Short mmCIF file of C-alpha atoms and ligand atoms in Angstrom, two decimals:
data_model
loop_
_atom_site.label_atom_id
_atom_site.label_comp_id
_atom_site.label_asym_id
_atom_site.label_seq_id
_atom_site.Cartn_x
_atom_site.Cartn_y
_atom_site.Cartn_z
CA MET A 675 -11.36 -12.76 12.58
CA LYS A 676 -7.86 -11.05 11.89
CA LYS A 677 -8.84 -8.48 9.19
CA GLY A 678 -6.90 -8.82 5.80
CA VAL A 679 -5.56 -5.52 3.16
CA SER A 680 -6.66 -5.94 -0.27
CA ILE A 681 -4.21 -4.78 -2.69
CA ILE A 682 -6.18 -3.45 -5.54
CA MET A 683 -5.04 -2.04 -9.01
CA GLY A 684 -5.96 -0.09 -12.19
CA SER A 685 -3.81 -2.79 -14.36
CA LYS A 686 -2.16 -5.69 -14.42
CA SER A 687 0.76 -3.53 -15.54
CA ASP A 688 1.28 -2.00 -11.93
CA LEU A 689 2.23 -5.56 -10.90
CA PRO A 690 5.98 -4.83 -10.46
CA VAL A 691 5.67 -1.75 -8.22
CA MET A 692 2.09 -2.81 -5.92
CA GLN A 693 4.38 -6.81 -5.17
CA LYS A 694 6.12 -4.57 -3.29
CA ALA A 695 3.01 -4.24 -0.85
CA GLU A 696 3.00 -7.63 -0.95
CA ASN A 697 5.82 -8.59 0.28
CA ILE A 698 5.58 -6.34 3.39
CA LEU A 699 2.13 -7.94 3.96
CA LYS A 700 3.58 -11.46 3.59
CA GLU A 701 6.27 -10.47 6.18
CA PHE A 702 4.32 -9.73 8.92
CA VAL A 703 1.88 -12.05 7.74
CA VAL A 704 -1.01 -9.86 6.98
CA PRO A 705 -4.00 -11.93 4.71
CA CYS A 706 -4.11 -10.21 1.10
CA GLU A 707 -6.06 -10.11 -1.92
CA ILE A 708 -4.93 -8.78 -4.92
CA ARG A 709 -6.63 -8.09 -7.86
CA ALA A 710 -6.58 -5.77 -10.77
CA LEU A 711 -9.90 -3.86 -11.66
CA SER A 712 -10.31 -0.78 -13.83
CA ALA A 713 -12.17 2.48 -12.34
CA HIS A 714 -12.79 3.22 -16.13
CA ARG A 715 -12.59 -0.68 -18.37
CA THR A 716 -14.44 -1.74 -15.65
CA PRO A 717 -16.76 -0.36 -13.35
CA ASP A 718 -19.59 -2.43 -12.77
CA LEU A 719 -16.49 -5.02 -11.11
CA VAL A 720 -15.36 -2.57 -9.00
CA ARG A 721 -18.61 -1.79 -7.68
CA GLU A 722 -18.81 -5.38 -7.24
CA TYR A 723 -15.47 -5.95 -5.57
CA ALA A 724 -15.67 -3.42 -3.43
CA ALA A 725 -19.10 -4.51 -2.14
CA GLY A 726 -17.74 -7.88 -0.98
CA LEU A 727 -15.00 -6.39 0.87
CA GLY A 728 -16.00 -6.68 4.30
CA GLU A 729 -18.06 -9.92 3.50
CA ARG A 730 -14.70 -11.42 2.62
CA GLY A 731 -12.30 -9.85 5.63
CA MET A 732 -10.51 -6.89 4.08
CA GLY A 733 -10.37 -4.31 6.68
CA ILE A 734 -8.09 -1.79 4.11
CA VAL A 735 -8.10 -1.09 0.78
CA ILE A 736 -3.97 -0.52 -0.57
CA ALA A 737 -5.33 0.74 -4.42
CA ALA A 738 -3.23 1.51 -7.40
CA ALA A 739 -3.49 3.50 -10.58
CA GLY A 740 -1.48 4.93 -13.12
CA MET A 741 -2.23 8.01 -15.97
CA ALA A 742 -5.97 9.41 -14.63
CA ALA A 743 -5.51 7.69 -11.30
CA HIS A 744 -9.36 7.33 -10.15
CA LEU A 745 -9.04 4.01 -8.80
CA PRO A 746 -9.08 4.64 -4.84
CA GLY A 747 -11.04 7.52 -5.21
CA VAL A 748 -13.94 5.70 -6.78
CA VAL A 749 -13.54 2.69 -4.22
CA ALA A 750 -12.77 5.43 -1.05
CA GLY A 751 -16.06 5.36 -1.80
CA LEU A 752 -18.11 2.63 -2.70
CA THR A 753 -16.43 1.47 1.27
CA THR A 754 -16.34 3.09 4.59
CA ALA A 755 -12.98 1.57 5.15
CA PRO A 756 -9.61 2.80 5.56
CA VAL A 757 -8.99 3.31 1.37
CA ILE A 758 -4.22 3.58 0.87
CA GLY A 759 -4.02 5.43 -2.41
CA VAL A 760 -0.61 4.33 -4.62
CA PRO A 761 0.48 7.14 -7.43
CA ILE A 762 2.49 4.56 -10.10
CA GLU A 763 3.91 6.23 -12.27
CA SER A 764 3.49 5.89 -15.93
CA ALA A 765 5.62 7.74 -19.16
CA GLY A 766 4.25 11.41 -20.01
CA LEU A 767 4.08 13.27 -17.05
CA GLY A 768 6.18 10.95 -14.62
CA GLY A 769 3.59 9.97 -12.46
CA LEU A 770 2.78 13.90 -11.12
CA ASP A 771 -0.98 12.54 -11.97
CA ALA A 772 -1.40 10.16 -11.12
CA LEU A 773 -0.39 11.32 -7.44
CA LEU A 774 -2.37 14.52 -8.13
CA SER A 775 -5.82 12.99 -9.39
CA ILE A 776 -5.46 10.86 -6.31
CA VAL A 777 -4.42 13.56 -3.29
CA GLN A 778 -6.59 15.62 -4.21
CA MET A 779 -9.88 13.71 -2.61
CA PRO A 780 -13.40 15.70 -2.19
CA PRO A 781 -14.84 16.78 1.25
CA GLY A 782 -16.16 13.53 2.88
CA ILE A 783 -14.23 11.06 1.62
CA PRO A 784 -10.60 10.29 2.61
CA VAL A 785 -7.69 9.18 0.71
CA ALA A 786 -4.41 8.31 2.47
CA THR A 787 -1.99 8.67 0.14
CA VAL A 788 1.27 7.23 -0.10
CA THR A 789 4.43 9.11 -2.49
CA VAL A 790 4.07 8.02 -6.45
CA GLY A 791 5.49 3.76 -6.49
CA GLY A 792 5.21 4.41 -2.75
CA ALA A 793 3.57 0.82 -2.24
CA LYS A 794 5.90 -0.86 0.24
CA ASN A 795 5.08 2.48 2.62
CA ALA A 796 1.44 1.78 2.00
CA ALA A 797 1.71 -1.46 3.16
CA LEU A 798 3.37 -0.36 6.60
CA LEU A 799 0.56 1.65 7.41
CA ALA A 800 -1.45 -0.87 6.30
CA VAL A 801 0.23 -2.81 9.31
CA ALA A 802 0.56 0.04 11.40
CA MET A 803 -2.92 0.93 11.01
CA LEU A 804 -4.15 -2.85 11.85
CA ALA A 805 -1.63 -2.99 14.73
CA VAL A 806 -3.30 -0.72 16.28
CA ALA A 807 -5.73 -3.19 17.71
CA ASP A 808 -3.59 -6.10 17.23
CA ASP A 809 -0.50 -6.28 20.66
CA GLN A 810 1.59 -8.63 18.40
CA LEU A 811 1.19 -7.12 14.61
CA ALA A 812 2.33 -3.89 17.30
CA ASP A 813 5.42 -5.58 18.02
CA LYS A 814 6.51 -6.80 14.84
CA LEU A 815 6.24 -3.56 13.58
CA GLU A 816 8.02 -2.86 16.22
CA GLU A 817 10.68 -5.81 15.73
CA TYR A 818 11.24 -4.20 11.77
CA ARG A 819 12.03 -0.59 13.51
CA THR A 820 14.03 -2.25 15.43
CA THR A 821 16.54 -3.84 12.48
CA MET A 822 15.98 -1.10 10.52
CA ARG A 823 17.93 1.24 12.84
CA THR A 824 20.53 -1.48 12.71
CA ALA A 825 21.01 -1.37 9.40
CA VAL A 826 21.77 2.40 9.37
CA GLN A 827 23.46 2.03 12.11
CA ASN A 828 26.15 -0.64 11.05
CA ALA A 829 26.48 1.53 7.54
CA ASP A 830 27.01 4.42 9.56
CA ALA A 831 29.84 2.58 11.21
CA GLU A 832 31.02 1.29 8.56
CA LEU A 833 31.33 4.77 7.18
CA CYS A 834 32.44 6.02 10.47
CA LYS A 835 36.10 3.07 10.02
CA PRO A 836 39.42 5.74 9.94
CA ALA A 837 40.44 6.16 6.48
CA LYS A 838 44.31 4.16 6.44
CA GLY A 839 46.44 5.21 6.79
CA ALA A 840 45.43 8.48 9.15
C1 LIG B 2036 -4.29 2.37 -14.80
O1 LIG B 2036 -3.93 2.60 -15.95
C2 LIG B 2036 -3.42 1.51 -14.39
O2 LIG B 2036 -3.85 1.87 -13.02
C3 LIG B 2036 -2.01 2.06 -15.76
O3 LIG B 2036 -1.57 2.48 -14.82
C4 LIG B 2036 -2.21 3.37 -16.57
C5 LIG B 2036 -1.61 2.19 -17.89
O4 LIG B 2036 -2.44 0.76 -17.32
P1 LIG B 2036 -2.14 -0.57 -18.78
O5 LIG B 2036 -2.47 0.29 -20.06
O6 LIG B 2036 -1.07 -0.30 -18.45
O7 LIG B 2036 -3.64 -1.24 -19.14
O8 LIG B 2036 -5.10 3.59 -15.89
#
């Protein structure tokens, strides 16, 4: 069975950012589940959820949180599945608070941290991880890169057009 990706966020207020991760996973037809659970407000539910990841076929976790962003690290401590952390921007400290909370893991329990609001890259990293053992997915990722490269080349060609009257 193909492994899926779990997207978990500290609050439903993180959803507008995390929707970008879901969109990428849909584009690559990777099964995913999406939940809002908090390391601080619902710690028991986070533990229960993490314990069932394998049973539900979830191979990778994308965990997002803002402020004192402990969710990715806590989930990483509860599962051996790879965890990708997404710091969410908040008023006040602008996301640096969450970035430092997520990136600064103690040795032994890694969280692969993307930039503040980096939900799209988190999903692309999850796809790349799954593609290591899935040739079809690897081909799709190559196609994705080719499309991106073409878009950049087209934009460049547009800029390169000689100025009118030159
Ligand atoms: C964090 O606190 C959540 O991940 C969210 O980014 C932030 C604020 O949560 P709400 O007060 O909007 O629910 O745990």
